[in-house]
């Protein structure tokens, strides 16, 4: 399954199902085939994305510190949450600036 997010302010954003599901979970939404992010809600949703990104980065930094203390190394994911969510963060920023909602599955 693909998630195709649309806004009148930007080009469409397509995410594979795992990334789209993770995005919706970060935003406190049930993964669903259809939905909408209303324009007035976008600042709050952007803040939630930023917090999730910061939390993941702090988690990996702590895990690296603990691994180093034990003489081990860990490997971060090849694609971080920041990289996965940045296109949506940008879509939200531009959509909010133009007062446009973001929809998917319609």
PDB file of C-alpha atoms in Angstrom:
ATOM      1  CA  UNK A   1       0.000   0.000   0.000  1.00  0.00           C
ATOM      2  CA  UNK A   2       1.082   3.548  -0.679  1.00  0.00           C
ATOM      3  CA  UNK A   3       0.110   6.727   1.107  1.00  0.00           C
ATOM      4  CA  UNK A   4      -0.333   9.625  -1.297  1.00  0.00           C
ATOM      5  CA  UNK A   5      -0.558  12.948   0.534  1.00  0.00           C
ATOM      6  CA  UNK A   6      -1.976  15.891  -1.405  1.00  0.00           C
ATOM      7  CA  UNK A   7      -2.100  19.620  -0.830  1.00  0.00           C
ATOM      8  CA  UNK A   8      -2.974  22.500  -3.108  1.00  0.00           C
ATOM      9  CA  UNK A   9       0.194  24.216  -1.894  1.00  0.00           C
ATOM     10  CA  UNK A  10       2.680  21.509  -2.919  1.00  0.00           C
ATOM     11  CA  UNK A  11       3.328  18.572  -5.175  1.00  0.00           C
ATOM     12  CA  UNK A  12       1.998  15.201  -4.014  1.00  0.00           C
ATOM     13  CA  UNK A  13       4.027  13.240  -1.483  1.00  0.00           C
ATOM     14  CA  UNK A  14       4.070   9.464  -1.792  1.00  0.00           C
ATOM     15  CA  UNK A  15       5.209   7.233   1.079  1.00  0.00           C
ATOM     16  CA  UNK A  16       5.419   3.482   1.283  1.00  0.00           C
ATOM     17  CA  UNK A  17       3.084   1.925   3.819  1.00  0.00           C
ATOM     18  CA  UNK A  18       5.620   1.469   6.672  1.00  0.00           C
ATOM     19  CA  UNK A  19       6.789   5.098   6.488  1.00  0.00           C
ATOM     20  CA  UNK A  20       3.245   6.435   6.107  1.00  0.00           C
ATOM     21  CA  UNK A  21       2.026   4.339   9.037  1.00  0.00           C
ATOM     22  CA  UNK A  22       4.929   5.572  11.201  1.00  0.00           C
ATOM     23  CA  UNK A  23       4.165   9.176  10.245  1.00  0.00           C
ATOM     24  CA  UNK A  24       0.529   8.809  11.271  1.00  0.00           C
ATOM     25  CA  UNK A  25       1.495   7.107  14.533  1.00  0.00           C
ATOM     26  CA  UNK A  26       3.929   9.938  15.370  1.00  0.00           C
ATOM     27  CA  UNK A  27       1.060  12.368  14.843  1.00  0.00           C
ATOM     28  CA  UNK A  28      -1.264  10.374  17.103  1.00  0.00           C
ATOM     29  CA  UNK A  29      -3.438   9.158  14.253  1.00  0.00           C
ATOM     30  CA  UNK A  30      -4.664   5.676  13.536  1.00  0.00           C
ATOM     31  CA  UNK A  31      -3.185   4.504  10.241  1.00  0.00           C
ATOM     32  CA  UNK A  32      -6.036   4.718   7.770  1.00  0.00           C
ATOM     33  CA  UNK A  33      -6.585   4.724   4.049  1.00  0.00           C
ATOM     34  CA  UNK A  34      -8.100   8.225   4.094  1.00  0.00           C
ATOM     35  CA  UNK A  35      -7.665  11.302   6.187  1.00  0.00           C
ATOM     36  CA  UNK A  36      -7.016  14.995   6.442  1.00  0.00           C
ATOM     37  CA  UNK A  37      -4.706  17.342   8.300  1.00  0.00           C
ATOM     38  CA  UNK A  38      -6.631  20.612   8.575  1.00  0.00           C
ATOM     39  CA  UNK A  39      -4.651  23.799   7.927  1.00  0.00           C
ATOM     40  CA  UNK A  40      -5.173  25.244  11.453  1.00  0.00           C
ATOM     41  CA  UNK A  41      -3.771  22.015  12.968  1.00  0.00           C
ATOM     42  CA  UNK A  42      -0.551  22.057  10.950  1.00  0.00           C
ATOM     43  CA  UNK A  43       1.603  24.088  13.411  1.00  0.00           C
ATOM     44  CA  UNK A  44       0.813  21.627  16.203  1.00  0.00           C
ATOM     45  CA  UNK A  45       1.456  18.666  13.908  1.00  0.00           C
ATOM     46  CA  UNK A  46       4.800  20.117  12.789  1.00  0.00           C
ATOM     47  CA  UNK A  47       5.759  20.481  16.430  1.00  0.00           C
ATOM     48  CA  UNK A  48       4.874  16.823  17.024  1.00  0.00           C
ATOM     49  CA  UNK A  49       7.099  15.804  14.106  1.00  0.00           C
ATOM     50  CA  UNK A  50       9.962  17.899  15.478  1.00  0.00           C
ATOM     51  CA  UNK A  51       9.568  16.344  18.938  1.00  0.00           C
ATOM     52  CA  UNK A  52       9.548  12.796  17.545  1.00  0.00           C
ATOM     53  CA  UNK A  53      12.694  13.522  15.546  1.00  0.00           C
ATOM     54  CA  UNK A  54      14.466  15.006  18.582  1.00  0.00           C
ATOM     55  CA  UNK A  55      13.415  12.051  20.726  1.00  0.00           C
ATOM     56  CA  UNK A  56      14.766   9.531  18.222  1.00  0.00           C
ATOM     57  CA  UNK A  57      18.056  11.404  17.891  1.00  0.00           C
ATOM     58  CA  UNK A  58      18.439  11.563  21.677  1.00  0.00           C
ATOM     59  CA  UNK A  59      17.698   7.830  21.873  1.00  0.00           C
ATOM     60  CA  UNK A  60      20.453   7.008  19.376  1.00  0.00           C
ATOM     61  CA  UNK A  61      22.960   9.325  21.051  1.00  0.00           C
ATOM     62  CA  UNK A  62      22.311   7.640  24.400  1.00  0.00           C
ATOM     63  CA  UNK A  63      22.553   4.181  22.834  1.00  0.00           C
ATOM     64  CA  UNK A  64      25.898   5.139  21.265  1.00  0.00           C
ATOM     65  CA  UNK A  65      27.215   6.446  24.611  1.00  0.00           C
ATOM     66  CA  UNK A  66      26.203   3.225  26.351  1.00  0.00           C
ATOM     67  CA  UNK A  67      27.734   1.078  23.613  1.00  0.00           C
ATOM     68  CA  UNK A  68      31.007   3.033  23.748  1.00  0.00           C
ATOM     69  CA  UNK A  69      31.136   2.629  27.522  1.00  0.00           C
ATOM     70  CA  UNK A  70      30.957  -1.133  26.969  1.00  0.00           C
ATOM     71  CA  UNK A  71      33.529  -1.056  24.176  1.00  0.00           C
ATOM     72  CA  UNK A  72      30.947  -1.772  21.511  1.00  0.00           C
ATOM     73  CA  UNK A  73      29.575   0.066  18.533  1.00  0.00           C
ATOM     74  CA  UNK A  74      26.050   0.270  17.246  1.00  0.00           C
ATOM     75  CA  UNK A  75      24.805   1.123  13.854  1.00  0.00           C
ATOM     76  CA  UNK A  76      22.116   3.720  13.323  1.00  0.00           C
ATOM     77  CA  UNK A  77      19.418   3.036  10.763  1.00  0.00           C
ATOM     78  CA  UNK A  78      20.473   3.915   7.232  1.00  0.00           C
ATOM     79  CA  UNK A  79      17.502   6.270   6.925  1.00  0.00           C
ATOM     80  CA  UNK A  80      16.661   8.225  10.045  1.00  0.00           C
ATOM     81  CA  UNK A  81      13.261   9.427  11.166  1.00  0.00           C
ATOM     82  CA  UNK A  82      14.378  12.985  10.322  1.00  0.00           C
ATOM     83  CA  UNK A  83      15.017  11.945   6.724  1.00  0.00           C
ATOM     84  CA  UNK A  84      11.730  10.040   6.464  1.00  0.00           C
ATOM     85  CA  UNK A  85       9.605  12.825   7.935  1.00  0.00           C
ATOM     86  CA  UNK A  86      11.316  15.864   6.420  1.00  0.00           C
ATOM     87  CA  UNK A  87       9.285  15.835   3.169  1.00  0.00           C
ATOM     88  CA  UNK A  88       6.048  15.854   5.203  1.00  0.00           C
ATOM     89  CA  UNK A  89       7.415  18.536   7.525  1.00  0.00           C
ATOM     90  CA  UNK A  90       8.133  20.693   4.474  1.00  0.00           C
ATOM     91  CA  UNK A  91       4.713  19.929   2.963  1.00  0.00           C
ATOM     92  CA  UNK A  92       3.078  20.997   6.228  1.00  0.00           C
ATOM     93  CA  UNK A  93       5.107  24.207   6.402  1.00  0.00           C
ATOM     94  CA  UNK A  94       4.196  25.241   2.869  1.00  0.00           C
ATOM     95  CA  UNK A  95       0.559  24.167   3.233  1.00  0.00           C
ATOM     96  CA  UNK A  96       0.189  26.124   6.456  1.00  0.00           C
ATOM     97  CA  UNK A  97       1.704  29.227   4.828  1.00  0.00           C
ATOM     98  CA  UNK A  98      -0.980  29.041   2.144  1.00  0.00           C
ATOM     99  CA  UNK A  99      -3.820  27.958   4.439  1.00  0.00           C
ATOM    100  CA  UNK A 100      -4.261  24.607   2.698  1.00  0.00           C
ATOM    101  CA  UNK A 101      -5.166  21.244   4.197  1.00  0.00           C
ATOM    102  CA  UNK A 102      -3.323  18.003   3.474  1.00  0.00           C
ATOM    103  CA  UNK A 103      -5.395  14.970   2.510  1.00  0.00           C
ATOM    104  CA  UNK A 104      -4.668  11.362   1.639  1.00  0.00           C
ATOM    105  CA  UNK A 105      -6.631   8.548   0.110  1.00  0.00           C
ATOM    106  CA  UNK A 106      -9.130  10.786  -1.663  1.00  0.00           C
TER     107      UNK A 106
END
